[in-house]
Coordinates of C-alpha atoms in Angstrom, one line a residue:
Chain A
X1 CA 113.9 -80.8 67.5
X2 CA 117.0 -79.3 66.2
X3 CA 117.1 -76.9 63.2
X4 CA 121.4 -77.6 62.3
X5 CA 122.2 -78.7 59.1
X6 CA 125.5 -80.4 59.9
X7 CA 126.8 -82.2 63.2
X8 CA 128.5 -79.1 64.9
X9 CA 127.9 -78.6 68.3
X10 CA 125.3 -81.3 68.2
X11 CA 127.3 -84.6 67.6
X12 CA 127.2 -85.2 71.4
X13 CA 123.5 -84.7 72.0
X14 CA 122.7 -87.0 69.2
X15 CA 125.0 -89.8 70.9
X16 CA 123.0 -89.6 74.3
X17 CA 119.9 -89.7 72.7
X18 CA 120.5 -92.3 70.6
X19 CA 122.2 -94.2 73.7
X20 CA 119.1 -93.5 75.8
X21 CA 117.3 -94.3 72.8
X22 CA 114.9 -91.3 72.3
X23 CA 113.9 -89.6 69.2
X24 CA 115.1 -86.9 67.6
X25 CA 113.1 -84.4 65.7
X26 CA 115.7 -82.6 63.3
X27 CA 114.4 -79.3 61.4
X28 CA 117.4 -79.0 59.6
X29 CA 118.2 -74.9 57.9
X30 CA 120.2 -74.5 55.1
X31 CA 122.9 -71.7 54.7
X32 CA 120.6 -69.7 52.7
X33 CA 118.0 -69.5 54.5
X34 CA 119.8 -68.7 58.0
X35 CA 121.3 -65.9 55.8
X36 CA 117.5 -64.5 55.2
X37 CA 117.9 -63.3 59.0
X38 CA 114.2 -64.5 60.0
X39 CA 115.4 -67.6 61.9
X40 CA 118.1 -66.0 63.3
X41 CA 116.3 -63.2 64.4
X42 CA 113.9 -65.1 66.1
X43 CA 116.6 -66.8 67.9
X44 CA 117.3 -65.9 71.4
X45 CA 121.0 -65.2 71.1
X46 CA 121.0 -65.4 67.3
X47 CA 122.3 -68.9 67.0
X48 CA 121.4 -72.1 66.4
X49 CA 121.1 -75.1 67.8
X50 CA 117.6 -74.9 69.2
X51 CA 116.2 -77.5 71.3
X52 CA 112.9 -78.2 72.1
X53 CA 111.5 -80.6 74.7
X54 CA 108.0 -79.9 75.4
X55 CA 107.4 -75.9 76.0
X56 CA 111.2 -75.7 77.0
X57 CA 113.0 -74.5 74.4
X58 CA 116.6 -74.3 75.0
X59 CA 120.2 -72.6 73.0
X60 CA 123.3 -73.2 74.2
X61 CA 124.7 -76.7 73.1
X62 CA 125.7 -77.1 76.8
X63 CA 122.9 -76.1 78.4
X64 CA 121.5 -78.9 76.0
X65 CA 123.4 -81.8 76.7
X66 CA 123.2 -81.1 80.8
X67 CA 119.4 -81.0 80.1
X68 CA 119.4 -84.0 78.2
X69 CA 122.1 -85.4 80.9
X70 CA 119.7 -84.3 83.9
X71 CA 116.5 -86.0 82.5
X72 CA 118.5 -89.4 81.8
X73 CA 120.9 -90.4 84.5
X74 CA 124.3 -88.8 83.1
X75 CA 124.7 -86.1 85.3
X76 CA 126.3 -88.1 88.1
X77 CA 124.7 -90.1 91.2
X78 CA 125.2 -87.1 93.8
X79 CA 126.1 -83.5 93.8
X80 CA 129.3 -84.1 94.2
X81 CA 129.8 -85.8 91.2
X82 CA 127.7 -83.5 89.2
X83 CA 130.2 -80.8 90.0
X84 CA 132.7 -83.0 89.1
X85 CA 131.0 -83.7 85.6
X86 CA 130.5 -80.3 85.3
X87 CA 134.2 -79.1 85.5
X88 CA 135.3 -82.2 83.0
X89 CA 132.7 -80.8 80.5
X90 CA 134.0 -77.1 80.6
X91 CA 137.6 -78.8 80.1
X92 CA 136.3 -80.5 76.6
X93 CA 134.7 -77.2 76.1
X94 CA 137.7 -75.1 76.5
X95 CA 139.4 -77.5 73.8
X96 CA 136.3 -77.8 71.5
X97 CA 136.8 -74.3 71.4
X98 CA 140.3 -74.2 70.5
X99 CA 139.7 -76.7 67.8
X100 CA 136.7 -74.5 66.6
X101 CA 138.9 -71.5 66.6
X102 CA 141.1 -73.4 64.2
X103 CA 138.8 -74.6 61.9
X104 CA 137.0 -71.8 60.8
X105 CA 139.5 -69.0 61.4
X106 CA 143.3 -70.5 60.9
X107 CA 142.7 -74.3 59.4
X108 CA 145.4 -74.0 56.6
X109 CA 147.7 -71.7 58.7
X110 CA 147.9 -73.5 62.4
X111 CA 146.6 -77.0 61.5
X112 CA 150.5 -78.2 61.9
X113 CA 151.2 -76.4 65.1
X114 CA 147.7 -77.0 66.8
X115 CA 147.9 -81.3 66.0
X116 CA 151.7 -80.4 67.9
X117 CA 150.0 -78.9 70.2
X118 CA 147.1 -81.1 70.8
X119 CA 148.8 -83.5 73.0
X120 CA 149.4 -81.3 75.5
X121 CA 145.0 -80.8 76.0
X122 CA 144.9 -84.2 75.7
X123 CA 147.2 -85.4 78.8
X124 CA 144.9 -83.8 81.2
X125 CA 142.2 -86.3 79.8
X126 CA 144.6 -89.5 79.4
X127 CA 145.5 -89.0 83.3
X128 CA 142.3 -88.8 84.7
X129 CA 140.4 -91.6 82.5
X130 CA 143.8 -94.2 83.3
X131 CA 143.1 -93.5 87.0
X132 CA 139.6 -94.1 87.1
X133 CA 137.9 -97.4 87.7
X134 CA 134.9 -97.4 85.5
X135 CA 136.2 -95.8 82.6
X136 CA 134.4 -92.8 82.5
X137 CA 135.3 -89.7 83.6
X138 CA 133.6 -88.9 86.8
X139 CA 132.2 -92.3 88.8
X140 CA 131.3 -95.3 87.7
X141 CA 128.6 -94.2 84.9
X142 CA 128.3 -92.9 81.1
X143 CA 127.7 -88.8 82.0
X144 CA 126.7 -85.9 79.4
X145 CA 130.7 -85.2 79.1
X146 CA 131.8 -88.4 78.4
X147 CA 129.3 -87.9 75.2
X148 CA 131.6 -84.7 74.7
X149 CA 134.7 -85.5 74.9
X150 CA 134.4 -88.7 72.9
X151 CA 132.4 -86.7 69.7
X152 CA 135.3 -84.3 70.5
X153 CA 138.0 -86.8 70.4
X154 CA 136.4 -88.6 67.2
X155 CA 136.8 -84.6 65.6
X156 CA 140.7 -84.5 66.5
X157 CA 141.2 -88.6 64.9
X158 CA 140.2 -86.9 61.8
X159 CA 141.9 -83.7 62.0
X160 CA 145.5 -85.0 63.2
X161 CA 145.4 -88.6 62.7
X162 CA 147.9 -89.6 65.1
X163 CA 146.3 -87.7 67.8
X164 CA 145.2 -90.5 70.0
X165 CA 148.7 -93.0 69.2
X166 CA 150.5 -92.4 72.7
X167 CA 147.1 -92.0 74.8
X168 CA 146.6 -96.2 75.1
X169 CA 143.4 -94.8 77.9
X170 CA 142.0 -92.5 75.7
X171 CA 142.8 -95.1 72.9
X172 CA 140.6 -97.1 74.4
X173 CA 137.9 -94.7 75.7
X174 CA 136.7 -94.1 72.4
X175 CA 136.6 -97.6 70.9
X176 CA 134.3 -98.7 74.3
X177 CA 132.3 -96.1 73.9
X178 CA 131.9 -96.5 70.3
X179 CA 131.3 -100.5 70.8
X180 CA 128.1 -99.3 72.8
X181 CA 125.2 -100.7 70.4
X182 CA 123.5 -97.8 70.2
X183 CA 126.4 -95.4 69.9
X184 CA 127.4 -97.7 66.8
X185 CA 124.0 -97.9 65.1
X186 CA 124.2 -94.7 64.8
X187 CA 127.8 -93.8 63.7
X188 CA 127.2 -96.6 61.2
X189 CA 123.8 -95.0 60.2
X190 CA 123.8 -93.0 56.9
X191 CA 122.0 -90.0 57.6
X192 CA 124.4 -89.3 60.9
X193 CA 127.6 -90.3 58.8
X194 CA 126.9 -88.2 55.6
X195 CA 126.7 -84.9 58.1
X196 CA 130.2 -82.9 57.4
X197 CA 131.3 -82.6 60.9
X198 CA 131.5 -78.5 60.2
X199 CA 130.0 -75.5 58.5
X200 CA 132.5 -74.7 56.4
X201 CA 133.5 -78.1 55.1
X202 CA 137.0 -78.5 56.9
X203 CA 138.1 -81.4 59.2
Chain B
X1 CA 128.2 -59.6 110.5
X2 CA 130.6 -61.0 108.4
X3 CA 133.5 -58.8 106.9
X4 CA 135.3 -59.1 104.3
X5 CA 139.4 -57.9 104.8
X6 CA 142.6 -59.0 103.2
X7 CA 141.2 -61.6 101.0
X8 CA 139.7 -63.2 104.0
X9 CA 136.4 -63.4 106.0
X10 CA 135.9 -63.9 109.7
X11 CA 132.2 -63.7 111.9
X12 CA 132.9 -60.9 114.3
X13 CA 134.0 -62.6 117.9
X14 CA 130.7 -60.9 119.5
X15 CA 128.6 -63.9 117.3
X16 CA 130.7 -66.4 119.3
X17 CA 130.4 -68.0 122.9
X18 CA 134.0 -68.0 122.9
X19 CA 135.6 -64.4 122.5
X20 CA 138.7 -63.6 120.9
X21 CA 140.8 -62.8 124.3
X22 CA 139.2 -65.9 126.5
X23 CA 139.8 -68.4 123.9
X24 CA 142.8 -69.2 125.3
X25 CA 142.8 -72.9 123.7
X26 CA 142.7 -71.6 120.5
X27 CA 144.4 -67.9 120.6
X28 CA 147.8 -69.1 119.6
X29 CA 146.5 -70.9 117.2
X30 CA 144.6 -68.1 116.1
X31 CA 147.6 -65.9 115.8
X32 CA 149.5 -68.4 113.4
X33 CA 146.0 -68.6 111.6
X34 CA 145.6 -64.7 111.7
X35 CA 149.4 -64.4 109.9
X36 CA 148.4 -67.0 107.3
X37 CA 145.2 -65.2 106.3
X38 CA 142.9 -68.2 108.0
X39 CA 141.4 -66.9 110.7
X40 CA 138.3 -67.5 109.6
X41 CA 139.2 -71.4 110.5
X42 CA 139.0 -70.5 114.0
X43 CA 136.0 -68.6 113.8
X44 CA 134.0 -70.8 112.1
X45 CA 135.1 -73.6 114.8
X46 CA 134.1 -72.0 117.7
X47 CA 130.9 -71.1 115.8
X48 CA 130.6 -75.1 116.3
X49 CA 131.4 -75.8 119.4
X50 CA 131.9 -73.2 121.7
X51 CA 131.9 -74.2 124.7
X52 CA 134.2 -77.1 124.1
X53 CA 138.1 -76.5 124.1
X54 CA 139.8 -78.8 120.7
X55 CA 143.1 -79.9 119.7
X56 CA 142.6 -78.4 116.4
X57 CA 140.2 -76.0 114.5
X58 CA 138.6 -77.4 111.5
X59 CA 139.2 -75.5 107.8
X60 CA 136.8 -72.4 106.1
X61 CA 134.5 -74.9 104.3
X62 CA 135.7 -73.2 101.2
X63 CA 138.7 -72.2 99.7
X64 CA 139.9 -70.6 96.6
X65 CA 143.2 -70.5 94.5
X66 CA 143.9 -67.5 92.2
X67 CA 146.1 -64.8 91.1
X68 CA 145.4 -61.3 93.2
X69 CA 142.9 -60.4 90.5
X70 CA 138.6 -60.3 90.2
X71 CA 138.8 -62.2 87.1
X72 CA 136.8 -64.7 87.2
X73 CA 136.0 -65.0 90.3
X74 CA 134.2 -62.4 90.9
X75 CA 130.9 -64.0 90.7
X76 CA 131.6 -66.5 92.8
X77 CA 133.2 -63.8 95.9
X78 CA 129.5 -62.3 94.8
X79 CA 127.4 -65.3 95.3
X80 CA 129.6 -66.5 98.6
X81 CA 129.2 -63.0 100.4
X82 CA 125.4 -62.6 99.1
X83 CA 124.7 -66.0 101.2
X84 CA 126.6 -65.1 104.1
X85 CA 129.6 -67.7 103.1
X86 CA 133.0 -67.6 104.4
X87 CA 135.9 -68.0 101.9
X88 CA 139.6 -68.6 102.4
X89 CA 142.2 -67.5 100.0
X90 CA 145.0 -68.5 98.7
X91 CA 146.4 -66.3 96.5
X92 CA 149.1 -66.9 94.3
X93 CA 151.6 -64.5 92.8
X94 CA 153.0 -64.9 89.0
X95 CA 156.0 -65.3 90.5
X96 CA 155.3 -68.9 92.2
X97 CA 152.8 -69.6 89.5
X98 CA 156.1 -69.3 86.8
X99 CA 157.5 -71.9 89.2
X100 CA 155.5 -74.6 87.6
X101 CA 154.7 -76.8 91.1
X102 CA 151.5 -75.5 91.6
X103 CA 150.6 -75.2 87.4
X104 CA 151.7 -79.0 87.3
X105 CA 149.5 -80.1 90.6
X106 CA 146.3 -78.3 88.8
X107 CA 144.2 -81.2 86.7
X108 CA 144.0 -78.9 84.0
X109 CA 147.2 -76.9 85.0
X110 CA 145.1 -73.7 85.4
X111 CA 143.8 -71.2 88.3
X112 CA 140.9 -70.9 89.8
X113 CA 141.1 -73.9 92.0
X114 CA 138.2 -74.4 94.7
X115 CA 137.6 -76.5 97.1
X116 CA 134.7 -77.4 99.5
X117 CA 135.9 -80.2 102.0
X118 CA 137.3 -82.9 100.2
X119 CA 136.2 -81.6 96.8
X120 CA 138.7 -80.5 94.2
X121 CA 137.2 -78.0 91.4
X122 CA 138.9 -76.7 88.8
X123 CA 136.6 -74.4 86.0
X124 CA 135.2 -71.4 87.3
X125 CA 131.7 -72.2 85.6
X126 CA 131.7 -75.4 87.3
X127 CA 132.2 -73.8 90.5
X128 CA 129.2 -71.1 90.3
X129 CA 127.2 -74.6 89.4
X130 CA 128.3 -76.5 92.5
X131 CA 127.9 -73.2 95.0
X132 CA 124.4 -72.8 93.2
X133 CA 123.2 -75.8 93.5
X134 CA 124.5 -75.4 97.5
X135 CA 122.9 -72.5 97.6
X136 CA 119.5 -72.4 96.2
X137 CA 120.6 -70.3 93.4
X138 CA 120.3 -73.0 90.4
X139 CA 116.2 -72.4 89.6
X140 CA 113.2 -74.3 91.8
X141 CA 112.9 -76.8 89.1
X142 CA 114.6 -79.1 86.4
X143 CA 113.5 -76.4 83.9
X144 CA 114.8 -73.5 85.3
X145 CA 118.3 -75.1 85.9
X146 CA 118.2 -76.1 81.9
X147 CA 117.3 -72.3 81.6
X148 CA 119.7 -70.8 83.8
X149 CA 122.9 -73.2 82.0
X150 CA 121.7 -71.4 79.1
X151 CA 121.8 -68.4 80.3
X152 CA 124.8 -68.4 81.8
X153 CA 126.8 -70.3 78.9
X154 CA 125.6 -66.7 77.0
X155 CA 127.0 -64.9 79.8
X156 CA 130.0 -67.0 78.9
X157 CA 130.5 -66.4 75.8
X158 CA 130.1 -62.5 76.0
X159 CA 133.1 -63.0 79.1
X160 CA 135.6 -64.7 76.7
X161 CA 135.0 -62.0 73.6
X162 CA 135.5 -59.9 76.6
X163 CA 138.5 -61.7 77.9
X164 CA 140.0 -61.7 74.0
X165 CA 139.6 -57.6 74.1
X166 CA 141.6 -57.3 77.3
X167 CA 144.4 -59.9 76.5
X168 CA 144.8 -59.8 72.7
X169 CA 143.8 -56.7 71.4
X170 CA 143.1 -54.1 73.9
X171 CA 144.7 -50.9 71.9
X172 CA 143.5 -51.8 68.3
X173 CA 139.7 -53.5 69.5
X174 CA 138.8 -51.5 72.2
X175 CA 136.7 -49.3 70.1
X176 CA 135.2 -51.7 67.7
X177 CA 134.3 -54.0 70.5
X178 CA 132.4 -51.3 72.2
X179 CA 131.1 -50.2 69.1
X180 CA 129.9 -54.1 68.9
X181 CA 128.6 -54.4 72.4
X182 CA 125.1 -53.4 71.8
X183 CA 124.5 -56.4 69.7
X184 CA 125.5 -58.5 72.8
X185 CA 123.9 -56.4 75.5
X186 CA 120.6 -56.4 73.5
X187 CA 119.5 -60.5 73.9
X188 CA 119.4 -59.6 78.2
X189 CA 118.0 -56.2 78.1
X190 CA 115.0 -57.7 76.2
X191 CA 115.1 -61.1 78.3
X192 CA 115.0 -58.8 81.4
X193 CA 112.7 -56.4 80.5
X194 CA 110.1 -59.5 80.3
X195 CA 110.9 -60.8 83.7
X196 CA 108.7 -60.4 86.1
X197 CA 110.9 -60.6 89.1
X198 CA 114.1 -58.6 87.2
X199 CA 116.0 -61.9 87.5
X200 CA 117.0 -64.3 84.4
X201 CA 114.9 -67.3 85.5
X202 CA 112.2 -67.6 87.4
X203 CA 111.9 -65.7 91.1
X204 CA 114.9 -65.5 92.4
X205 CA 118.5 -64.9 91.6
X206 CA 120.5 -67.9 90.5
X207 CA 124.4 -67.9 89.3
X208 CA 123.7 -66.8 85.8
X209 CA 122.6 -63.6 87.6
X210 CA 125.6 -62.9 89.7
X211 CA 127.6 -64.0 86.4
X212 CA 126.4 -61.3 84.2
X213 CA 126.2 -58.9 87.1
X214 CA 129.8 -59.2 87.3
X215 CA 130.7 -58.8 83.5
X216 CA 128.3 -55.6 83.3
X217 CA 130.1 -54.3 85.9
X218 CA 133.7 -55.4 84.1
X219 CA 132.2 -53.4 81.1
X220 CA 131.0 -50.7 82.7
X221 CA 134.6 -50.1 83.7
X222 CA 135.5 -50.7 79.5
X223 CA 132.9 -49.0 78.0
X224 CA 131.9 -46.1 80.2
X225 CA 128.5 -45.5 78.1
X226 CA 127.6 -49.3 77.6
X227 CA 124.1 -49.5 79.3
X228 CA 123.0 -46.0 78.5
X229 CA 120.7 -47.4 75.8
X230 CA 119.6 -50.4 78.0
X231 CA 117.2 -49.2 81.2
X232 CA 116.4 -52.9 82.1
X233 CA 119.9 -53.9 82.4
X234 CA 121.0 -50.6 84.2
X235 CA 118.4 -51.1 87.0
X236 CA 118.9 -54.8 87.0
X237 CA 122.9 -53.8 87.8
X238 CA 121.5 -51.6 90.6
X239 CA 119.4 -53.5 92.1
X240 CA 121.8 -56.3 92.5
X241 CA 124.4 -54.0 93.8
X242 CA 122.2 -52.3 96.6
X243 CA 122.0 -56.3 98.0
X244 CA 123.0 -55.5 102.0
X245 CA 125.7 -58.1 101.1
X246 CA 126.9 -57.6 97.8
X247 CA 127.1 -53.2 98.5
X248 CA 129.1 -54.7 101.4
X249 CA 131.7 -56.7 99.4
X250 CA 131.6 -54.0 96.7
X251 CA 132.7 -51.6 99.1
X252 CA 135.2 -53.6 100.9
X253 CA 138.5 -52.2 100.6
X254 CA 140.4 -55.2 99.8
X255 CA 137.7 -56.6 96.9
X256 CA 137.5 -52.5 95.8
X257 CA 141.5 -53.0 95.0
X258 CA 141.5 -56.3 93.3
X259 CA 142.8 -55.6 89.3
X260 CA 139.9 -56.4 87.3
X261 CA 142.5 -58.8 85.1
X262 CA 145.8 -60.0 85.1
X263 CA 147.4 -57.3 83.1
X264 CA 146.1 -54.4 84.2
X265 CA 143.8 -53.2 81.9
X266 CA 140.6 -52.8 82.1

C-alpha cells in the first residue's frame, strides 16, 4: 500500500516485491492533493511513502525495503552479513542522495560536473561486486541493497549516459539483474514504465 | 567498573585473578599496550583466562577509526558504554588522514571504520544496527526492528540537515535553522509523549534511542532554547543521561573534551 505518485524512493521496493512476487496495493496522491496538507499532516514525519503491511505501517523508504528484505530472505544468511548489507545500502543511500540533491536543487547547473563526478561513487561499487563470487554485493544471495543500488544505477544510465561504460562489473550487475523474469516483467510493464522516475520531471 | 580515559577502556585489575603487578607474563606487554592506547587488550585477556600465562593477549573485541571528534560516533561510545562494552580507538589526525593511505584502504574512502573480530564496517548507521542487534537494542520482534529503522532513518535525516548547518552554513543558517527546528523536534515529542515506556519502540531502549539522544544533546549545544517547548523530549534526554553508564561516559574527561565536529563549531 503505497500512496507515491511517481517511482521516487520506491523503485527498489517495487523490484523485491515483484521479484518475490507479492502484491502491491498503490494509493497513488497527486500534487494537489498532498498540497491540501491533510495527508501530509497525518503523516508521521510529513512524507510520503507509506507502507502498510498488516497493522504496521511504516515511513522511511529504508526502513521499507529492510522490512520487506527481513520478511523475504534478502537481508543476508547471518548477522554478519546483515551488517554487511546494511553498510552497502547506506553507501547507495549516501549517493541516492547526492543524485537527489541534484535533481531537484541544481539539475541544469551541476548536471555536467556531477556525471564527472559520478565515477568516482561508482568505483567503490565496481571493486566490491568484481571481487565477489556470487555477484551480489554481500554473499552469495539477491539482498534489499542489491534492489537499491541497481534502481539507483538504472537512474544514473539515464542521467549521464556513459556512466556505467568503464565499470564492465557493474555493466554487468544491472543487465543480470534486469534478466531476472520478474525484474523484467515488470520494467517491461506499462504502468511501472510510464512512472517519471521524479517529482519534478527531471532525469 | 569499567572506565573510560584517553579514548580507551580497561576493567579495573581488582575484577581480574591476575593483577596488574603479578602479571608478570603479560606486564611488558602491557606496557607497550598501555603506550599504544590498548590496554584494554590485556585486560580483557586475563578476564579469559586468568590463571593461565599466554604468548599473546587477544584484541578489544571492538575497535573504532575516527578523527578526535563525537561526530558520529557518539551513539555508538553511548550504546558500547551503556552495555558495559569495551572499545579500542584509533584515532586518526587530519594530518595522516590528508596522507591518503588510510582514505584509499577505506571501502568507501571514509571514517568511521569499526571493526568486531574479523568484521570490517564502514557507515556509522550500519554500525549502531550490527552493535544493536549484539546487544538486544534492535526491538523484541520483526516489527519493532522495521519500527526502530524508521525511526532512526528520521533521526538521520534531522543529523545531516544538522550536519549541513555546521559545515555549510554555520554564520548565515544558524538562526533560520533554529528557527526551523521546532517543525523537526515536533514528530518525537508527540511519538514520545505516547510511549508508554519513554522509549521510541516498544520497552526498552534500542539504537534509534541512543541516536536521537545524541543529536538532542548536539542541539542543545546549537540551540540553547531548543526543547523548551517540548517536555517529553526534555525528560526523555534526562532520563537517558542519568543511565549509571551513560552519566559515566558523559562525565568522563576524555569523552567531555571530544569537539562535537570536525571544525569546531558547534
Amino acid at each position: 500500500n503505497i500512496p507515491y505518485g511517481n517511482l521516487f524512493l520506491c523503485g527498489a521496493l517495487k523490484m523485491i516485491l515483484a521479484d518475490n512476487e507479492q502484491k502491491l496495493k498503490e494509493n497513488l496522491v497527486s500534487r494537489e492533493e498532498w498540497m491540501k496538507g491533510d495527508k501530509k499532516g497525518s503523516c508521521l514525519f510529513g512524507q510520503l511513502p507509506i507502507f502498510e503491511d498488516g497493522d504496521l505501517v511504516l515511513y522511511q523508504s529504508n526502513a521499507i525495503l529492510r522490512h520487506v528484505g527481513r520478511k523475504h530472505g534478502a537481508y543476508g544468511k547471518n548477522d554478519c552479513e546483515a551488517s554487511l548489507i546494511d553498510m552497502m545500502n547506506d553507501s547507495v543511500e549516501d549517493l541516492r542522495l547526492k543524485y537527489i540533491k541534484l535533481i531537484y536543487q541544481e539539475y541544469e547547473t551541476g548536471k555536467e560536473a556531477y556525471c564527472k563526478d559520478l565515477p568516482n561513487h561508482l568505483k567503490p561499487f565496481e571493486s566490491i561486486l568484481s571481487k565477489s563470487k556470487s555477484g551480489f554485493l554481500v554473499g552469495d544471495q539477491i539482498s534489499f541493497a542489491d534492489y537499491n543500488l541497481f534502481d539507483l544505477l538504472l537512474n544514473n544510465k539515464v542521467l549521464c549516459s556513459a556512466s556505467l561504460d568503464s565499470f564492465p562489473t557493474l555493466k554487468s550487475y544491472v543487465d543480470k539483474i534486469a534478466a531476472r523474469p520478474k525484474i523484467k516483467a515488470l520494467l517491461e510493464c506499462e504502468n511501472f514504465k510510464k512512472l517519471p522516475i521524479n517529482g519534478n520531471g527531471k532525469q | 567498573m569499567t572506565h573510560w580515559q584517553s579514548g580507551m577502556s580497561f576493567v579495573a585489575a581488582t575484577q581480574f585473578a591476575c593483577k596488574e603487578g603479578a602479571c608478570m607474563t603479560h606486564q611488558k606487554k602491557r606496557q607497550v599496550l598501555y603506550k599504544e592506547r590498548r590496554a584494554s587488550f590485556c585486560a580483557l585477556h586475563c578476564l579469559k583466562q586468568p590463571s593461565l600465562p599466554t604468548l599473546f593477549c587477544t584484541m578489544a573485541p571492538y575497535t573504532l577509526t575516527y578523527f578526535p571528534v563525537k561526530g558520529r560516533c557518539g551513539a555508538l561510545k553511548m550504546m558500547l558504554a551503556d552495555n558495559g562494552q569495551q572499545l579500542k580507538e584509533n584515532v586518526v589526525s587530519i594530518e595522516e588522514w590528508m596522507k591518503g593511505d588510510l582514505k584509499g584502504s577505506c571501502l568507501f574512502g571514509q571514517l568511521p571504520k569499526f571493526e568486531d573480530g574479523d568484521l570490517v564496517l564502514y557507515q556509522s548507521n550500519a554500525m549502531l544496527r550490527h552493535l544493536g542487534r549484539k546487544h538486544g537494542a534492535y526491538g523484541k520482534k520483526d516489527c519493532e526492528a522495521s519500527l526502530i529503522d524508521m525511526m532512526n532513518d528520521s533521526v538521520e535525516d534531522l543529523r545531516l540537515k544538522y550536519i549541513k548547518l555546521i559545515y555549510q552554513e554555520y554564520e548565515t543558517g544558524k538562526e533560520a535553522y533554529c528557527k526551523d527546528l521546532p517543525n523537526h523536534l515536533k514528530p518525537f515529542e508527540s511519538i514520545l509523549s505516547k510511549s508508554k515506556s519513554g522509549f521510541l519502540v516498544g520497552d526498552q531502549i534500542s539504537f534509534a534511542d541512543y541516536n536521537l539522544f545524541d543529536l538532542l544533546l548536539n542541539h542543545k549545544v546549537l540551540c540553547s532554547a531548543s526543547l523548551d517547548s517540548f517536555p517529553a523530549l526534555k525528560s526523555y534526554v534526562d532520563k537517558i543521561a542519568a543511565r549509571p553508564k551513560i552519566k559515566a561516559l558523559l562525565e568522563c574527561e576524555n569523552f567531555k573534551k571530544l569537539p562535537i565536529n570536525g571544525n569546531g563549531k558547534q
